[in-house]
PDB file of C-alpha atoms in Angstrom:
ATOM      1  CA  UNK A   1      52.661  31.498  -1.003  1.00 57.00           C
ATOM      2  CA  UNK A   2      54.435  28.094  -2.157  1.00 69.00           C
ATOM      3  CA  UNK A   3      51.363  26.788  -3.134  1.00 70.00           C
ATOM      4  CA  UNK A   4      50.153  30.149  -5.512  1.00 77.00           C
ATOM      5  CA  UNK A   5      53.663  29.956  -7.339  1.00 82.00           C
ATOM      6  CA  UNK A   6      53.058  26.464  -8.510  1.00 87.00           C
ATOM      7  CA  UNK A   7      49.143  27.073  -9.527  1.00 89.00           C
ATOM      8  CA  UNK A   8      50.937  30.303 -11.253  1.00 90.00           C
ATOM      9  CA  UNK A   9      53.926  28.522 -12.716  1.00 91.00           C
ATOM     10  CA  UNK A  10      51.456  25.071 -13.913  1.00 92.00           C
ATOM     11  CA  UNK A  11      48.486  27.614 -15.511  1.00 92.00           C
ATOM     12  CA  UNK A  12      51.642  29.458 -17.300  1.00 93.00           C
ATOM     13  CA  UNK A  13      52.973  26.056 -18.811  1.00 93.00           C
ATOM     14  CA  UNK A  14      49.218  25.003 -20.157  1.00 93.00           C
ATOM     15  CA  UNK A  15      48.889  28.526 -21.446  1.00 93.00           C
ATOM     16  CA  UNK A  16      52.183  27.567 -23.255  1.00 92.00           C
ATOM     17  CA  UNK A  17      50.946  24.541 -24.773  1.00 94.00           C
ATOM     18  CA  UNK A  18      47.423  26.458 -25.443  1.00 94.00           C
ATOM     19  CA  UNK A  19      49.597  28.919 -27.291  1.00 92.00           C
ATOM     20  CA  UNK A  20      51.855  26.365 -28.828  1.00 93.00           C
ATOM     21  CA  UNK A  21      48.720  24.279 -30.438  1.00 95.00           C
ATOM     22  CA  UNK A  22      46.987  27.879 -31.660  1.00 94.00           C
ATOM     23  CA  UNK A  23      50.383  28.974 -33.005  1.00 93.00           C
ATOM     24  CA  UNK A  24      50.753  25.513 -35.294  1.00 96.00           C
ATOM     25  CA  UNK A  25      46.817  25.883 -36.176  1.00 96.00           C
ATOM     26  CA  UNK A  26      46.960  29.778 -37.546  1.00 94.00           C
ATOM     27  CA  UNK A  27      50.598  29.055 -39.603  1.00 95.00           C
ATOM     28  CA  UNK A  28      48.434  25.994 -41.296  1.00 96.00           C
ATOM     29  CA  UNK A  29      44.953  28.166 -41.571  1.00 94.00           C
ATOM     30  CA  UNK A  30      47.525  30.990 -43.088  1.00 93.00           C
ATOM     31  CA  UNK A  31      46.843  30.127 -47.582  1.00 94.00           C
ATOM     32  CA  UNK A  32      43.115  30.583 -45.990  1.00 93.00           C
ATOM     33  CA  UNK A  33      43.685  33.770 -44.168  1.00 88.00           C
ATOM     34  CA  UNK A  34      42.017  32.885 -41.284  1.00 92.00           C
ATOM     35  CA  UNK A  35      43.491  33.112 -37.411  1.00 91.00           C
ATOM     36  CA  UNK A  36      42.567  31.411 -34.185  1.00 94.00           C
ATOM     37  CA  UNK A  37      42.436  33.217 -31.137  1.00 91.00           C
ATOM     38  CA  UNK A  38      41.157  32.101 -28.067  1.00 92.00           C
ATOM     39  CA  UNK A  39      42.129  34.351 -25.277  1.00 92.00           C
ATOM     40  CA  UNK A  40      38.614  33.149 -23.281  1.00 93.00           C
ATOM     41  CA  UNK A  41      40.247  29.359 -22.725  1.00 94.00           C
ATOM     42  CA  UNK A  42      42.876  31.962 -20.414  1.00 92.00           C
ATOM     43  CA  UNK A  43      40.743  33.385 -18.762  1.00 94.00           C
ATOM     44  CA  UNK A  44      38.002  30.753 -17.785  1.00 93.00           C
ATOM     45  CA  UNK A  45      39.703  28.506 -15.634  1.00 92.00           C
ATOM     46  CA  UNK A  46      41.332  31.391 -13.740  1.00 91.00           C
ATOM     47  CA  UNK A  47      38.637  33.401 -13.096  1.00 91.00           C
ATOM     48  CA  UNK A  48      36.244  30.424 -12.196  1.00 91.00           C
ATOM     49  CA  UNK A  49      38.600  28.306 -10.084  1.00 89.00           C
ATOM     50  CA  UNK A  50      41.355  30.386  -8.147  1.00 89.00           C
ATOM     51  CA  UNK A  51      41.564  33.245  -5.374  1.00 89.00           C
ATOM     52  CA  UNK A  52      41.632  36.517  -7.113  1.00 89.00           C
ATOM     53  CA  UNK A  53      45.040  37.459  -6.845  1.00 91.00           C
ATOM     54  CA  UNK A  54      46.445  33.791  -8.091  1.00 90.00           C
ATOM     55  CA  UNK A  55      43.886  33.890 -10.733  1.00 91.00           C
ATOM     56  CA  UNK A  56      45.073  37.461 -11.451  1.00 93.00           C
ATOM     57  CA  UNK A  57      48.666  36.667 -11.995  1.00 92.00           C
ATOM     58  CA  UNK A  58      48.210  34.041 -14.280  1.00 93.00           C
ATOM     59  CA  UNK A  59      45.763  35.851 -16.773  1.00 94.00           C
ATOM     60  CA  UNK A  60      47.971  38.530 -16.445  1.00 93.00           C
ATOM     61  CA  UNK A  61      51.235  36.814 -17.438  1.00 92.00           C
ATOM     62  CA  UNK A  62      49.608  35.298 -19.888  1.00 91.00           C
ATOM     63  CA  UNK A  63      48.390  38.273 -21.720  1.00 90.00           C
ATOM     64  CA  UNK A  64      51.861  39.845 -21.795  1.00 91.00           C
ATOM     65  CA  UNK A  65      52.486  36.487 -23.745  1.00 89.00           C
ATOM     66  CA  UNK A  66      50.165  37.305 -26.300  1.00 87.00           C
ATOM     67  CA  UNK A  67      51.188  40.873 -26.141  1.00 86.00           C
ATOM     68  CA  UNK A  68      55.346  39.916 -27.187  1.00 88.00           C
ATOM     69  CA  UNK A  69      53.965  38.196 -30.025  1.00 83.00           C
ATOM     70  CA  UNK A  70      50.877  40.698 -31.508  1.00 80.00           C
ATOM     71  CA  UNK A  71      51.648  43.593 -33.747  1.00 78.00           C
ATOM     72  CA  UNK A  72      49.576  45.952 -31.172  1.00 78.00           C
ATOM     73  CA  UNK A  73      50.870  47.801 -28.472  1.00 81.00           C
ATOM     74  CA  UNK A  74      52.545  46.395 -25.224  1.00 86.00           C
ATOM     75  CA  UNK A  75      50.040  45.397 -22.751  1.00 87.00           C
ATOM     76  CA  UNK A  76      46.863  45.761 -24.348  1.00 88.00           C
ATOM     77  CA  UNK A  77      46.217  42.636 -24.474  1.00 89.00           C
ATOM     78  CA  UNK A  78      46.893  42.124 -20.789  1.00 91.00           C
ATOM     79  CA  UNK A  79      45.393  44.867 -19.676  1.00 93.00           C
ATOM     80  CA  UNK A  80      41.949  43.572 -21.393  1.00 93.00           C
ATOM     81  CA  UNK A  81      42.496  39.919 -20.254  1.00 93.00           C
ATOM     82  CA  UNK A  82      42.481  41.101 -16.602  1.00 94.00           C
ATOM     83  CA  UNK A  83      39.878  43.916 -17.075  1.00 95.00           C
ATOM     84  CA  UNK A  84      37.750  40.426 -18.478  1.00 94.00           C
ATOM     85  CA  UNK A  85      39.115  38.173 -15.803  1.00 95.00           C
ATOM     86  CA  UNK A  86      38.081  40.763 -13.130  1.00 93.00           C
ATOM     87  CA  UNK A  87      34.176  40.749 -14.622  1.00 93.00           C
ATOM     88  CA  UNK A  88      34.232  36.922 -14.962  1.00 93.00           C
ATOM     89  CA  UNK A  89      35.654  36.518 -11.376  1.00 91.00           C
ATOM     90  CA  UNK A  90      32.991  38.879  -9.674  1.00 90.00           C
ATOM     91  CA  UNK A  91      29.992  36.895 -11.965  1.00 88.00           C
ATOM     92  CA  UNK A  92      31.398  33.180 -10.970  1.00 82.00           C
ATOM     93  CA  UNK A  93      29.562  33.177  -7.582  1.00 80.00           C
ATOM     94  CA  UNK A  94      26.863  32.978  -8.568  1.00 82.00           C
ATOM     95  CA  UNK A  95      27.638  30.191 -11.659  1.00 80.00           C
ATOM     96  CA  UNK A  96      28.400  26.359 -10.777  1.00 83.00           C
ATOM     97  CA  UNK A  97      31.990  26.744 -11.316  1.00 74.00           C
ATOM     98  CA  UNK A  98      33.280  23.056 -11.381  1.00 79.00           C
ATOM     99  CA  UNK A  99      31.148  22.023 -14.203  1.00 83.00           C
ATOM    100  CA  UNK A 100      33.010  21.853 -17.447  1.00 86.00           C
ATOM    101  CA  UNK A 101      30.012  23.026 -19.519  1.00 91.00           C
ATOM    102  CA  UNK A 102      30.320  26.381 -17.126  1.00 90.00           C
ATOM    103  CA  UNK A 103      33.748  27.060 -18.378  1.00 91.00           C
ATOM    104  CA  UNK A 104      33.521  26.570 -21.380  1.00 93.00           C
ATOM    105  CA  UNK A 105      30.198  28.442 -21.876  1.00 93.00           C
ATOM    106  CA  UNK A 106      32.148  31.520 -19.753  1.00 93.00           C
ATOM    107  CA  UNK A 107      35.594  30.799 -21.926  1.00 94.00           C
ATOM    108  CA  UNK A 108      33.106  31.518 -25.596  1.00 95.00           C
ATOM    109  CA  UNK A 109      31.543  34.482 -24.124  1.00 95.00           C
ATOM    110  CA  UNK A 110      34.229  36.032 -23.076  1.00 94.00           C
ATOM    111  CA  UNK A 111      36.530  35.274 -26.359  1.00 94.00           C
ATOM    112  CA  UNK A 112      33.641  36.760 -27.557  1.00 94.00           C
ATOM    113  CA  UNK A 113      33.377  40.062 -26.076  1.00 94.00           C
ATOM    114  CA  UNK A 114      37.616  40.270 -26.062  1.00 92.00           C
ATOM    115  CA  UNK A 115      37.449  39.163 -29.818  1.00 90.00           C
ATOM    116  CA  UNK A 116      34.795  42.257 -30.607  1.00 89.00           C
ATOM    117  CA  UNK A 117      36.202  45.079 -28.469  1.00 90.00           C
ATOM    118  CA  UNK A 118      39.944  44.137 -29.842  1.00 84.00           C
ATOM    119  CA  UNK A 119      38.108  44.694 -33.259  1.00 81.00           C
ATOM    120  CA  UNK A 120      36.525  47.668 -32.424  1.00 80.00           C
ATOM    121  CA  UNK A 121      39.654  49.250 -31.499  1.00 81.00           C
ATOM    122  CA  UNK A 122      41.467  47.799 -34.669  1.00 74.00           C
ATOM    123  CA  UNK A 123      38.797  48.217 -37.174  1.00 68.00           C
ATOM    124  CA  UNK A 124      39.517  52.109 -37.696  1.00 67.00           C
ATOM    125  CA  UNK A 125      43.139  51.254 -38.871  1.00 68.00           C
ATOM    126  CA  UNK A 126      42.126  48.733 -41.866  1.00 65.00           C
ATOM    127  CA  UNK A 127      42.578  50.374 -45.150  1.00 69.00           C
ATOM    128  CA  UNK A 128      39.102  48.905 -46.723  1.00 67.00           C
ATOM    129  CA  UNK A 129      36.697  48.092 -43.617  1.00 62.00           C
ATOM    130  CA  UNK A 130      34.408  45.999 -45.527  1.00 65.00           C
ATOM    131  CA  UNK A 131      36.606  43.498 -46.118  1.00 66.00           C
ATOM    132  CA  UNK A 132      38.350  43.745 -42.458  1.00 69.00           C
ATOM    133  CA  UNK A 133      35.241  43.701 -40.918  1.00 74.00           C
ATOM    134  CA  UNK A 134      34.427  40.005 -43.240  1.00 82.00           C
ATOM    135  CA  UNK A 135      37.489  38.876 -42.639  1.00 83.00           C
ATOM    136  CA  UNK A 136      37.091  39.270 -38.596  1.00 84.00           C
ATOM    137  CA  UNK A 137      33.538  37.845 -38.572  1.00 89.00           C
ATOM    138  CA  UNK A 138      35.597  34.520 -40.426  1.00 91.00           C
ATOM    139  CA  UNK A 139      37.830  34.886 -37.804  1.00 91.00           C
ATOM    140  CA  UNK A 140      35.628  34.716 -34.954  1.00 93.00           C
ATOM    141  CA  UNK A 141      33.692  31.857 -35.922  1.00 95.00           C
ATOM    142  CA  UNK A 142      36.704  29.890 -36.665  1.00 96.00           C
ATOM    143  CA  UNK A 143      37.937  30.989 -32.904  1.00 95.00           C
ATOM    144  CA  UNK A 144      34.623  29.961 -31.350  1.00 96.00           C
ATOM    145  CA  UNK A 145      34.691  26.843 -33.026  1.00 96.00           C
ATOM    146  CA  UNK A 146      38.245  25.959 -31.692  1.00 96.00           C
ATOM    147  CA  UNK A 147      37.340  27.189 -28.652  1.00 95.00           C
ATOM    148  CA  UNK A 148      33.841  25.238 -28.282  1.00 95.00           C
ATOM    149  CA  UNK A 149      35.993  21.711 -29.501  1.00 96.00           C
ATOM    150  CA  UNK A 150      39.164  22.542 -27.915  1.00 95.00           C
ATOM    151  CA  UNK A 151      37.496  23.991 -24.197  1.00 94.00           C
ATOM    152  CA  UNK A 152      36.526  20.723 -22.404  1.00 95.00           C
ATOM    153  CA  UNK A 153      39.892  19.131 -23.266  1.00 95.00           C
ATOM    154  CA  UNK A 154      41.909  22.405 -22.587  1.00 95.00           C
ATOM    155  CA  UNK A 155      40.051  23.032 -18.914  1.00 94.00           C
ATOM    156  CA  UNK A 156      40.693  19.113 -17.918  1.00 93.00           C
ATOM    157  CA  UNK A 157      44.031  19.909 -19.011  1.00 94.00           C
ATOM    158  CA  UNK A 158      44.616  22.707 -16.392  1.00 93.00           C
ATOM    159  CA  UNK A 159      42.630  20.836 -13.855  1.00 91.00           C
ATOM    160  CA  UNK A 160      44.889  17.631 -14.118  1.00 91.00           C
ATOM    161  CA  UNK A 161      48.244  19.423 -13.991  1.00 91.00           C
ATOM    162  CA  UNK A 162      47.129  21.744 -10.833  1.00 89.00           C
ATOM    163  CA  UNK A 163      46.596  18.292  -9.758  1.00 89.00           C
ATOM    164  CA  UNK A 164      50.113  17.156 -10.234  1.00 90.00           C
ATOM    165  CA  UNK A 165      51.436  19.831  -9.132  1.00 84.00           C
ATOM    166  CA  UNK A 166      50.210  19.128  -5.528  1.00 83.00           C
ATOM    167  CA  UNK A 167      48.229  22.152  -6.017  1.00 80.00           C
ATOM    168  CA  UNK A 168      44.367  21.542  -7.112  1.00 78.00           C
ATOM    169  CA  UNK A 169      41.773  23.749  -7.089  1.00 75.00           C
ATOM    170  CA  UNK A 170      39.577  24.461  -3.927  1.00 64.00           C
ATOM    171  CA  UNK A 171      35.986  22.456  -4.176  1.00 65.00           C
ATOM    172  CA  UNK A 172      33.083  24.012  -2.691  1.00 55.00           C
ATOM    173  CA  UNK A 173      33.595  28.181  -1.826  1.00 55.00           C
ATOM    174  CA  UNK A 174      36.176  30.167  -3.775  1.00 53.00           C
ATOM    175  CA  UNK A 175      38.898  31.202  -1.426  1.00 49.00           C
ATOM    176  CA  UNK A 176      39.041  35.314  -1.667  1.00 52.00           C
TER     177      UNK A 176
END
């Protein structure tokens, strides 16, 4: 139990810092009108590395992050992020889940699919589609890029402060 509360409480504080960095990055892309997000980088390490229920808790808690701060309603974003971390959990079996290409590979497809079903839902709301639907095709390449560059560093990042933490990640089998 003492040992899920600090993976929980160390995943929350690199979220932070994720969110923090992407924060700093969309007030300086604003005169472009461009945004970073990069909800896959939250979900990777979780779902490939932790028990389900640890894992769980963290992507959760950090959705309801991103929730307080989007203009959408409470706990969509959460709700999605876990619906995503549940899929990515179930695949990771299978995957070699300690390699860092693995994560991030998992972390851009699945920014990917939460970037175009967030749109989908949003899309309908825009008053001129055509130029919503540009601008969030600018806005996902710009996200994949950061999170392509920013993945390796971001996944070593969670990795080393599970580690100091006295808590790091099972090697070999995933604990259920």
């Amino acid at each position: 139990m003492l040992r899920d509360s600090r993976q929980v409480l160390a995943l929350l504080a690199c979220a932070g810092i994720l969110n923090a960095i992407i924060a700093q990055l969309n007030h300086a892309l604003a005169p472009l009108a461009l945004t970073i997000s990069s909800p896959g980088l939250l979900i990777a390490f979780a779902a490939l590395r932790l028990p389900a229920k640890t894992g769980l808790a963290v992507v959760l808690c950090s959705g309801l992050w991103l929730d307080a701060t989007a203009p959408t309603p409470f706990g969509r974003q959460a709700a999605l992020l876990g619906l995503a971390f549940g899929l990515l959990h179930n695949i990771a079996r299978r995957l070699p889940r300690e390699d860092a290409l693995v994560g991030v590979v998992s972390a851009l497809f699945t920014n990917l699919a939460l970037f175009v079903l967030l749109a989908v839902m949003d899309l309908g709301v825009l008053p001129d589609s055509g130029a919503g639907a540009l601008r969030l095709l600018a806005d996902l390449i710009v996200s994949q890029v950061f999170t392509t560059l920013a993945g390796p560093w971001f996944l070593a990042l969670q990795n080393g402060l599970l580690s100091f933490a006295g808590t790091p990640p099972h090697k070999g089998p995933r604990p259920v």
